[in-house]
Amino acid sequence: MVLRHRVFRRLYLAQVTALAGTGLLTVALGLLAFELAGGAAGTVLGTALAIKMFAYVFAAPVMSVMTARLPRKAVLVGADIVRALVALSLPWVHQVWQIYLLVFVLQVASATFTPAFQSVIADVLTDEGDYTRGLALTRLAYDLESLLSPLLAAALLTVIAYDGLFVGTGAGFLVSMALVLTTAIPSPAAVAAPAPLYVRVLAGMRIMMRSNELRSLLAMNVVVASATALVVVNTVVYVRDLLGGDNTQVALLLACYGAGSMALALLLPRLLGAYPDRVLMLTGAGLAAAGLGVTAAVLVAGLVDWPVLALLWVLLGAATSMINTPAGRLLRRNAGADRAAVFTAQFSLSHAGFLITYPVAGWVGATVDQGAAASILAILATFAALAAVRIARKDTVDGQAAGLGGTGTEARSVAQSRS
C-alpha cells in the first residue's frame, strides 16, 4: 500500500490540506466577487480565472526553471507561505483590482508549488507500481476536493460569514507547509542547463500535432475548458441572481459538479477495462457538449430551477472527468522518449483554452446575457467535440486492423513488427 510510505503519506496529506484550502477559496472568492460586483460577479470571476490560467500557462514553466537549483523543500514551503498570506489578505479587499492582483500572486505561487511537488513524488516513489498508485491517489485528491470542499464550505457558512472561509484557506496552506517542513525530502539529481522555454514547448507541440490521437485530445481540451468555465464562473450568478438562493446553495451546486466528476473517476478503471480510452473520452466530449446545450436552452427559455441545474452539473462533472482522467494514457502512449516535452505542451495548451472560455463565461454573461454566454460555450464545445471525433476516426481502420483500440501509430508499429 503506497500510503505506508512515510514520506509520500506526509506529502499526500500536505496536498490534501492545500487542496481543501483551495476549494474553500473557490467558494469564498465567488461570494466576495458577488458582494463587490453584484450581478456582474461573473465578470470579476471570469477575469480572475483568466489571470489564473495566464499564470499556469506562462508562469509555471518560468518559475520551474528559476527554482530548479533551489532546495525543493524551500520551494514548497515558500510557495505555501505566499499562498497563506494572500488568502489571509483577501478579507480586507474592497476593490476589484485588488482581487486581480492577489489572485495573480496566489496562482504564481501555486504554479511554483505544483511542478516541484510532482518532481518530489517522482523521486520518492521509485517503484513503478507505487508511483502509478501514487498518481492515482493524487488524481483522486483533486476529485475529492471538488466534491468535499464545497460541502465543507456549505457547513461552515451556516455558522460563520463567508470571509471566514479565507481563514480556513490560509490554515490549509499553513498545515501543508508544516507537513512539508517536517518531511525528509530527497535532494534532486544534478540539474543541467535547461533549454530555452520556447524550444521545449514547441518540441512537445510538434509531437502532438503529428499524432492524430493527441490532436483529438487537444480538441477535447476545448470541451473541458468550455464546461468548466461555465460551472466555475457562473454558478454563483445562477444561484444568487437567477434563483435568489444563498451562499450555502452556491456551495451545494458546486458540490453536484464535483460529485459527477468523482463518480466517474471511481468507475473509470472498470470502464477502461471494457472500452478503449478514446471511446470513453469522445463519449465524454459529446455528453459535455450536450449538457452545455441543454443549459443554454434552459437559460434562454427562463426555465432555470434547482433540480435542473443540479442534474446538469452532475452530468458536466462526469463528462469532464471522462475526458481528463484517461488523458495521461494517451500522452504516455504517444510521447515516446520525449514524454516531458509532450506533457509540458499538454499542460500549457490545455490551460490556454481557459484563457478563452473564462472571459466568455464571465464577460458575455455580464454584458450581454447569461443565455448568450452559455450558447457560445455550447457551440464552441460542440465544434470541438466534432473535430475530436473526426480526427480520431482517421486512425480507426488501422487500429482495428491491428486488433487494437488505440492509435493508427500503434497499429502501424505492430504491423511492421509482425512483418
Short mmCIF file of C-alpha atoms in Angstrom, two decimals:
data_model
loop_
_atom_site.label_atom_id
_atom_site.label_comp_id
_atom_site.label_asym_id
_atom_site.label_seq_id
_atom_site.Cartn_x
_atom_site.Cartn_y
_atom_site.Cartn_z
CA MET A 1 0.00 0.00 0.00
CA VAL A 2 1.59 3.23 -1.17
CA LEU A 3 0.28 5.19 1.84
CA ARG A 4 2.55 3.09 4.06
CA HIS A 5 5.44 5.03 2.55
CA ARG A 6 6.05 7.61 5.26
CA VAL A 7 7.40 10.43 3.08
CA PHE A 8 4.71 10.03 0.45
CA ARG A 9 2.00 9.82 3.11
CA ARG A 10 3.04 13.13 4.65
CA LEU A 11 3.36 14.84 1.28
CA TYR A 12 -0.01 13.44 0.21
CA LEU A 13 -1.60 14.84 3.37
CA ALA A 14 0.05 18.16 2.57
CA GLN A 15 -1.52 18.08 -0.88
CA VAL A 16 -4.96 17.18 0.52
CA THR A 17 -4.94 20.01 3.08
CA ALA A 18 -3.75 22.51 0.49
CA LEU A 19 -6.48 21.37 -1.91
CA ALA A 20 -9.09 21.69 0.85
CA GLY A 21 -7.96 25.26 1.36
CA THR A 22 -8.10 25.90 -2.38
CA GLY A 23 -11.66 24.56 -2.50
CA LEU A 24 -12.77 26.90 0.26
CA LEU A 25 -11.07 29.74 -1.60
CA THR A 26 -13.04 28.97 -4.77
CA VAL A 27 -16.35 29.34 -2.95
CA ALA A 28 -15.25 32.37 -0.93
CA LEU A 29 -13.85 34.16 -3.96
CA GLY A 30 -17.15 33.80 -5.80
CA LEU A 31 -19.05 35.23 -2.83
CA LEU A 32 -16.58 38.10 -2.46
CA ALA A 33 -16.96 38.88 -6.16
CA PHE A 34 -20.75 38.95 -5.79
CA GLU A 35 -20.51 41.31 -2.82
CA LEU A 36 -18.27 43.73 -4.73
CA ALA A 37 -19.91 43.46 -8.17
CA GLY A 38 -23.40 42.02 -7.65
CA GLY A 39 -24.83 40.59 -10.87
CA ALA A 40 -21.55 41.36 -12.62
CA ALA A 41 -19.74 38.86 -10.36
CA GLY A 42 -19.25 36.62 -13.41
CA THR A 43 -17.16 39.34 -14.99
CA VAL A 44 -14.92 39.53 -11.94
CA LEU A 45 -14.59 35.76 -11.66
CA GLY A 46 -14.02 35.35 -15.38
CA THR A 47 -11.18 37.87 -15.29
CA ALA A 48 -9.71 36.42 -12.10
CA LEU A 49 -9.74 32.91 -13.54
CA ALA A 50 -8.22 34.13 -16.80
CA ILE A 51 -5.40 35.57 -14.68
CA LYS A 52 -5.07 32.16 -13.01
CA MET A 53 -4.77 30.45 -16.38
CA PHE A 54 -2.24 33.05 -17.57
CA ALA A 55 -0.12 32.19 -14.54
CA TYR A 56 -0.46 28.45 -15.19
CA VAL A 57 0.38 28.73 -18.89
CA PHE A 58 3.26 31.19 -18.68
CA ALA A 59 4.48 31.43 -15.08
CA ALA A 60 4.65 27.69 -14.31
CA PRO A 61 7.48 26.83 -16.74
CA VAL A 62 9.32 30.07 -15.96
CA MET A 63 9.17 29.51 -12.19
CA SER A 64 10.18 25.89 -12.68
CA VAL A 65 13.36 27.00 -14.43
CA MET A 66 14.05 29.77 -11.91
CA THR A 67 13.73 27.48 -8.88
CA ALA A 68 15.34 24.39 -10.42
CA ARG A 69 18.60 24.84 -8.47
CA LEU A 70 16.96 25.70 -5.13
CA PRO A 71 16.26 23.12 -2.38
CA ARG A 72 12.85 21.70 -3.15
CA LYS A 73 11.72 21.86 0.47
CA ALA A 74 12.42 25.60 0.48
CA VAL A 75 10.46 26.00 -2.79
CA LEU A 76 7.43 24.12 -1.44
CA VAL A 77 7.46 25.86 1.94
CA GLY A 78 7.96 29.27 0.37
CA ALA A 79 5.06 28.73 -2.04
CA ASP A 80 2.77 27.68 0.81
CA ILE A 81 3.72 30.73 2.87
CA VAL A 82 2.93 33.06 -0.04
CA ARG A 83 -0.40 31.33 -0.64
CA ALA A 84 -1.37 31.54 3.02
CA LEU A 85 -0.51 35.25 3.21
CA VAL A 86 -2.55 36.01 0.09
CA ALA A 87 -5.56 34.05 1.38
CA LEU A 88 -5.46 35.84 4.73
CA SER A 89 -5.28 39.18 2.90
CA LEU A 90 -8.41 38.64 0.81
CA PRO A 91 -10.96 39.51 3.57
CA TRP A 92 -9.52 43.04 3.56
CA VAL A 93 -10.12 43.56 -0.15
CA HIS A 94 -12.51 46.38 -1.09
CA GLN A 95 -11.68 46.94 -4.77
CA VAL A 96 -11.96 44.57 -7.70
CA TRP A 97 -8.43 45.34 -8.92
CA GLN A 98 -7.10 44.12 -5.56
CA ILE A 99 -8.70 40.73 -6.21
CA TYR A 100 -6.92 40.54 -9.55
CA LEU A 101 -3.53 41.40 -8.04
CA LEU A 102 -3.80 38.93 -5.18
CA VAL A 103 -5.11 36.16 -7.44
CA PHE A 104 -2.11 36.62 -9.73
CA VAL A 105 0.35 36.34 -6.83
CA LEU A 106 -1.52 33.33 -5.44
CA GLN A 107 -1.54 31.48 -8.75
CA VAL A 108 2.13 32.16 -9.45
CA ALA A 109 2.83 30.54 -6.06
CA SER A 110 0.59 27.59 -6.97
CA ALA A 111 2.29 27.31 -10.36
CA THR A 112 5.59 27.09 -8.47
CA PHE A 113 4.35 24.55 -5.92
CA THR A 114 2.74 22.03 -8.27
CA PRO A 115 5.66 21.02 -10.53
CA ALA A 116 8.03 20.95 -7.54
CA PHE A 117 5.62 18.69 -5.66
CA GLN A 118 5.29 16.37 -8.66
CA SER A 119 9.06 16.08 -9.03
CA VAL A 120 9.41 15.14 -5.35
CA ILE A 121 6.77 12.40 -5.64
CA ALA A 122 8.56 11.00 -8.69
CA ASP A 123 11.81 10.76 -6.70
CA VAL A 124 10.21 9.41 -3.52
CA LEU A 125 8.24 6.58 -5.15
CA THR A 126 10.99 4.79 -7.05
CA ASP A 127 8.95 1.63 -7.69
CA GLU A 128 6.90 1.98 -10.87
CA GLY A 129 3.84 0.33 -9.36
CA ASP A 130 3.95 2.54 -6.28
CA TYR A 131 4.37 5.61 -8.46
CA THR A 132 1.36 4.66 -10.57
CA ARG A 133 -0.78 4.20 -7.45
CA GLY A 134 0.55 7.47 -6.08
CA LEU A 135 -0.52 9.27 -9.25
CA ALA A 136 -3.96 7.69 -8.95
CA LEU A 137 -4.27 8.93 -5.37
CA THR A 138 -3.26 12.47 -6.30
CA ARG A 139 -5.89 12.46 -9.04
CA LEU A 140 -8.47 11.22 -6.54
CA ALA A 141 -7.49 14.06 -4.21
CA TYR A 142 -8.44 16.61 -6.87
CA ASP A 143 -11.83 14.95 -7.37
CA LEU A 144 -12.44 14.78 -3.63
CA GLU A 145 -11.54 18.45 -3.34
CA SER A 146 -14.13 19.43 -5.93
CA LEU A 147 -16.76 17.37 -4.09
CA LEU A 148 -15.99 17.81 -0.40
CA SER A 149 -14.68 21.38 -0.25
CA PRO A 150 -17.99 22.92 -1.36
CA LEU A 151 -19.80 20.73 1.19
CA LEU A 152 -17.36 21.85 3.89
CA ALA A 153 -17.87 25.45 2.80
CA ALA A 154 -21.66 24.97 2.96
CA ALA A 155 -21.38 23.63 6.51
CA LEU A 156 -19.08 26.45 7.62
CA LEU A 157 -21.33 29.09 6.08
CA THR A 158 -24.11 28.05 8.43
CA VAL A 159 -22.07 29.28 11.40
CA ILE A 160 -19.62 31.89 10.02
CA ALA A 161 -19.61 34.71 7.48
CA TYR A 162 -18.16 33.91 4.07
CA ASP A 163 -14.94 35.84 4.75
CA GLY A 164 -14.15 33.25 7.44
CA LEU A 165 -13.56 30.82 4.60
CA PHE A 166 -10.42 32.74 3.71
CA VAL A 167 -9.09 31.93 7.19
CA GLY A 168 -9.77 28.25 6.50
CA THR A 169 -7.90 28.58 3.21
CA GLY A 170 -4.90 30.12 4.94
CA ALA A 171 -4.98 27.37 7.57
CA GLY A 172 -4.94 24.70 4.86
CA PHE A 173 -1.81 26.17 3.30
CA LEU A 174 -0.11 26.55 6.69
CA VAL A 175 -0.82 22.91 7.59
CA SER A 176 0.58 21.90 4.20
CA MET A 177 3.68 23.98 4.93
CA ALA A 178 4.13 22.32 8.33
CA LEU A 179 3.88 18.83 6.86
CA VAL A 180 6.42 19.62 4.14
CA LEU A 181 8.74 21.29 6.65
CA THR A 182 8.84 18.18 8.86
CA THR A 183 9.33 15.73 5.98
CA ALA A 184 12.68 14.46 4.76
CA ILE A 185 12.72 15.39 1.07
CA PRO A 186 15.49 13.86 -1.06
CA SER A 187 17.82 16.13 -2.96
CA PRO A 188 17.21 16.24 -6.70
CA ALA A 189 19.66 14.98 -9.26
CA ALA A 190 22.06 17.48 -10.74
CA VAL A 191 20.17 19.96 -12.90
CA ALA A 192 21.50 20.55 -16.37
CA ALA A 193 21.25 23.93 -18.00
CA PRO A 194 17.65 24.00 -19.27
CA ALA A 195 16.87 24.51 -22.92
CA PRO A 196 15.05 27.73 -23.79
CA LEU A 197 11.39 27.58 -22.86
CA TYR A 198 10.15 28.04 -26.41
CA VAL A 199 12.25 25.11 -27.58
CA ARG A 200 10.68 22.76 -25.03
CA VAL A 201 7.13 23.92 -25.66
CA LEU A 202 7.44 23.80 -29.45
CA ALA A 203 9.03 20.34 -29.33
CA GLY A 204 6.04 18.95 -27.48
CA MET A 205 3.61 20.78 -29.74
CA ARG A 206 5.24 19.30 -32.84
CA ILE A 207 4.84 15.79 -31.44
CA MET A 208 1.22 16.43 -30.50
CA MET A 209 0.40 17.78 -33.94
CA ARG A 210 1.93 14.70 -35.62
CA SER A 211 -0.29 12.32 -33.65
CA ASN A 212 -3.97 12.14 -34.61
CA GLU A 213 -4.79 10.82 -31.15
CA LEU A 214 -3.16 13.79 -29.44
CA ARG A 215 -4.66 16.25 -31.90
CA SER A 216 -8.02 14.78 -30.92
CA LEU A 217 -7.08 15.34 -27.26
CA LEU A 218 -6.31 19.00 -28.00
CA ALA A 219 -9.84 19.42 -29.33
CA MET A 220 -11.27 17.70 -26.26
CA ASN A 221 -9.32 20.10 -24.06
CA VAL A 222 -11.52 22.86 -25.51
CA VAL A 223 -14.63 20.90 -24.50
CA VAL A 224 -13.35 20.60 -20.93
CA ALA A 225 -12.46 24.29 -20.81
CA SER A 226 -15.94 25.28 -22.02
CA ALA A 227 -17.82 23.16 -19.48
CA THR A 228 -15.56 24.04 -16.57
CA ALA A 229 -15.70 27.76 -17.30
CA LEU A 230 -19.50 27.80 -17.25
CA VAL A 231 -19.65 26.00 -13.91
CA VAL A 232 -16.85 27.80 -12.10
CA VAL A 233 -17.63 31.32 -13.31
CA ASN A 234 -21.40 31.43 -13.35
CA THR A 235 -22.64 29.08 -10.61
CA VAL A 236 -22.69 31.93 -8.10
CA VAL A 237 -24.61 34.14 -10.55
CA TYR A 238 -27.21 31.47 -11.35
CA VAL A 239 -27.86 30.69 -7.69
CA ARG A 240 -27.72 34.18 -6.19
CA ASP A 241 -29.08 36.27 -9.08
CA LEU A 242 -31.41 33.97 -11.04
CA LEU A 243 -32.66 31.67 -8.29
CA GLY A 244 -32.40 34.07 -5.36
CA GLY A 245 -30.50 31.44 -3.36
CA ASP A 246 -27.97 31.87 -0.58
CA ASN A 247 -24.27 31.19 -0.15
CA THR A 248 -24.84 27.65 1.10
CA GLN A 249 -26.75 26.79 -2.07
CA VAL A 250 -23.85 28.08 -4.18
CA ALA A 251 -21.55 25.62 -2.42
CA LEU A 252 -24.04 22.76 -2.79
CA LEU A 253 -24.44 23.29 -6.54
CA LEU A 254 -20.66 23.29 -6.99
CA ALA A 255 -20.62 20.04 -4.99
CA CYS A 256 -23.00 18.50 -7.56
CA TYR A 257 -20.36 19.09 -10.24
CA GLY A 258 -17.73 17.51 -8.01
CA ALA A 259 -20.00 14.52 -7.31
CA GLY A 260 -20.34 13.79 -11.02
CA SER A 261 -16.59 14.00 -11.51
CA MET A 262 -15.90 11.79 -8.51
CA ALA A 263 -18.41 9.13 -9.53
CA LEU A 264 -16.88 8.80 -12.99
CA ALA A 265 -13.33 8.75 -11.62
CA LEU A 266 -14.27 5.77 -9.43
CA LEU A 267 -15.98 3.93 -12.31
CA LEU A 268 -13.34 4.57 -14.97
CA PRO A 269 -10.85 1.80 -14.03
CA ARG A 270 -13.59 -0.76 -14.68
CA LEU A 271 -14.85 1.04 -17.80
CA LEU A 272 -11.34 1.28 -19.21
CA GLY A 273 -11.07 -2.49 -18.91
CA ALA A 274 -14.08 -2.86 -21.20
CA TYR A 275 -13.79 0.04 -23.65
CA PRO A 276 -10.89 1.85 -25.38
CA ASP A 277 -9.93 5.02 -23.57
CA ARG A 278 -10.50 7.30 -26.53
CA VAL A 279 -14.05 5.91 -26.98
CA LEU A 280 -14.84 6.91 -23.41
CA MET A 281 -13.18 10.28 -23.87
CA LEU A 282 -15.10 11.05 -27.06
CA THR A 283 -18.30 9.99 -25.31
CA GLY A 284 -17.46 12.41 -22.52
CA ALA A 285 -16.90 15.18 -25.07
CA GLY A 286 -20.30 14.53 -26.60
CA LEU A 287 -22.02 14.49 -23.20
CA ALA A 288 -20.32 17.73 -22.16
CA ALA A 289 -21.38 19.49 -25.36
CA ALA A 290 -24.94 18.20 -24.94
CA GLY A 291 -25.01 19.30 -21.30
CA LEU A 292 -23.89 22.79 -22.26
CA GLY A 293 -26.51 22.91 -25.00
CA VAL A 294 -29.30 21.99 -22.57
CA THR A 295 -28.01 24.54 -20.06
CA ALA A 296 -28.08 27.25 -22.73
CA ALA A 297 -31.64 26.28 -23.74
CA VAL A 298 -32.79 26.36 -20.12
CA LEU A 299 -31.30 29.82 -19.59
CA VAL A 300 -32.71 31.25 -22.82
CA ALA A 301 -36.18 29.84 -22.04
CA GLY A 302 -36.08 31.15 -18.46
CA LEU A 303 -36.66 27.67 -17.00
CA VAL A 304 -33.79 27.72 -14.53
CA ASP A 305 -34.54 25.84 -11.32
CA TRP A 306 -32.61 23.86 -8.73
CA PRO A 307 -33.25 20.24 -9.84
CA VAL A 308 -32.42 21.01 -13.47
CA LEU A 309 -29.15 22.76 -12.65
CA ALA A 310 -28.16 20.06 -10.15
CA LEU A 311 -28.63 17.31 -12.74
CA LEU A 312 -26.80 19.28 -15.41
CA TRP A 313 -23.88 19.99 -13.08
CA VAL A 314 -23.58 16.27 -12.23
CA LEU A 315 -23.59 15.47 -15.96
CA LEU A 316 -20.95 18.09 -16.76
CA GLY A 317 -18.75 16.90 -13.89
CA ALA A 318 -18.97 13.29 -15.09
CA ALA A 319 -18.34 14.25 -18.72
CA THR A 320 -15.21 16.30 -18.00
CA SER A 321 -13.84 13.55 -15.75
CA MET A 322 -14.40 11.08 -18.59
CA ILE A 323 -12.02 13.18 -20.68
CA ASN A 324 -9.46 14.26 -18.07
CA THR A 325 -8.79 11.00 -16.24
CA PRO A 326 -7.63 8.83 -19.19
CA ALA A 327 -5.76 11.70 -20.91
CA GLY A 328 -2.44 10.70 -19.37
CA ARG A 329 -2.69 7.29 -21.02
CA LEU A 330 -2.90 8.91 -24.45
CA LEU A 331 0.06 11.15 -23.69
CA ARG A 332 2.24 8.33 -22.40
CA ARG A 333 1.31 6.10 -25.33
CA ASN A 334 2.30 8.68 -27.96
CA ALA A 335 5.15 10.57 -26.29
CA GLY A 336 7.98 8.08 -26.73
CA ALA A 337 11.31 9.41 -25.49
CA ASP A 338 10.02 12.99 -25.40
CA ARG A 339 7.47 12.41 -22.63
CA ALA A 340 8.46 15.52 -20.67
CA ALA A 341 8.05 17.76 -23.70
CA VAL A 342 4.65 16.30 -24.55
CA PHE A 343 3.33 16.59 -21.00
CA THR A 344 4.58 20.18 -20.85
CA ALA A 345 2.83 21.01 -24.12
CA GLN A 346 -0.40 19.39 -22.93
CA PHE A 347 -0.28 21.32 -19.64
CA SER A 348 0.24 24.65 -21.41
CA LEU A 349 -2.20 24.09 -24.25
CA SER A 350 -4.99 22.67 -22.10
CA HIS A 351 -4.83 25.63 -19.75
CA ALA A 352 -4.60 28.02 -22.69
CA GLY A 353 -8.17 27.06 -23.60
CA PHE A 354 -9.36 28.62 -20.36
CA LEU A 355 -7.91 31.95 -21.43
CA ILE A 356 -10.74 32.00 -23.97
CA THR A 357 -13.59 30.28 -22.12
CA TYR A 358 -13.30 32.02 -18.76
CA PRO A 359 -13.66 35.53 -20.24
CA VAL A 360 -16.52 34.34 -22.47
CA ALA A 361 -18.36 32.89 -19.48
CA GLY A 362 -17.81 36.00 -17.39
CA TRP A 363 -17.87 38.97 -19.73
CA VAL A 364 -20.55 37.81 -22.15
CA GLY A 365 -22.76 36.68 -19.28
CA ALA A 366 -22.49 40.05 -17.54
CA THR A 367 -22.56 42.42 -20.50
CA VAL A 368 -24.89 40.57 -22.91
CA ASP A 369 -26.88 37.73 -21.38
CA GLN A 370 -26.29 34.53 -19.41
CA GLY A 371 -28.06 32.53 -22.10
CA ALA A 372 -25.79 34.01 -24.75
CA ALA A 373 -22.67 33.09 -22.78
CA ALA A 374 -23.86 29.51 -22.31
CA SER A 375 -24.81 29.29 -26.00
CA ILE A 376 -21.38 30.42 -27.17
CA LEU A 377 -19.69 27.88 -24.90
CA ALA A 378 -22.08 25.15 -26.07
CA ILE A 379 -21.33 25.94 -29.73
CA LEU A 380 -17.58 26.01 -29.05
CA ALA A 381 -17.75 22.66 -27.23
CA THR A 382 -19.88 21.10 -29.96
CA PHE A 383 -17.49 22.05 -32.76
CA ALA A 384 -14.53 20.92 -30.66
CA ALA A 385 -16.21 17.56 -29.94
CA LEU A 386 -16.99 17.05 -33.63
CA ALA A 387 -13.40 17.91 -34.53
CA ALA A 388 -12.14 15.40 -31.95
CA VAL A 389 -14.33 12.65 -33.41
CA ARG A 390 -13.28 13.43 -36.99
CA ILE A 391 -9.58 13.41 -36.11
CA ALA A 392 -9.90 10.18 -34.10
CA ARG A 393 -11.65 8.42 -36.99
CA LYS A 394 -8.53 8.74 -39.13
CA ASP A 395 -6.85 6.02 -37.10
CA THR A 396 -9.84 3.75 -36.53
CA VAL A 397 -9.34 1.47 -39.54
CA ASP A 398 -5.64 0.93 -38.86
CA GLY A 399 -6.29 0.37 -35.16
CA GLN A 400 -8.96 -2.26 -35.80
CA ALA A 401 -6.78 -3.96 -38.42
CA ALA A 402 -4.07 -4.48 -35.82
CA GLY A 403 -6.56 -5.66 -33.20
CA LEU A 404 -6.02 -2.56 -31.10
CA GLY A 405 -8.36 0.00 -29.59
CA GLY A 406 -5.61 2.55 -29.80
CA THR A 407 -3.97 4.67 -32.44
CA GLY A 408 -3.03 4.14 -36.04
CA THR A 409 0.56 4.78 -34.99
CA GLU A 410 0.31 1.77 -32.68
CA ALA A 411 -1.27 -0.30 -35.46
CA ARG A 412 1.44 0.52 -37.97
CA SER A 413 4.13 -0.32 -35.40
CA VAL A 414 2.53 -3.72 -34.68
CA ALA A 415 2.07 -4.43 -38.38
CA GLN A 416 5.72 -3.65 -39.07
CA SER A 417 6.87 -5.83 -36.20
CA ARG A 418 4.74 -8.74 -37.46
CA SER A 419 6.18 -8.41 -40.92
#
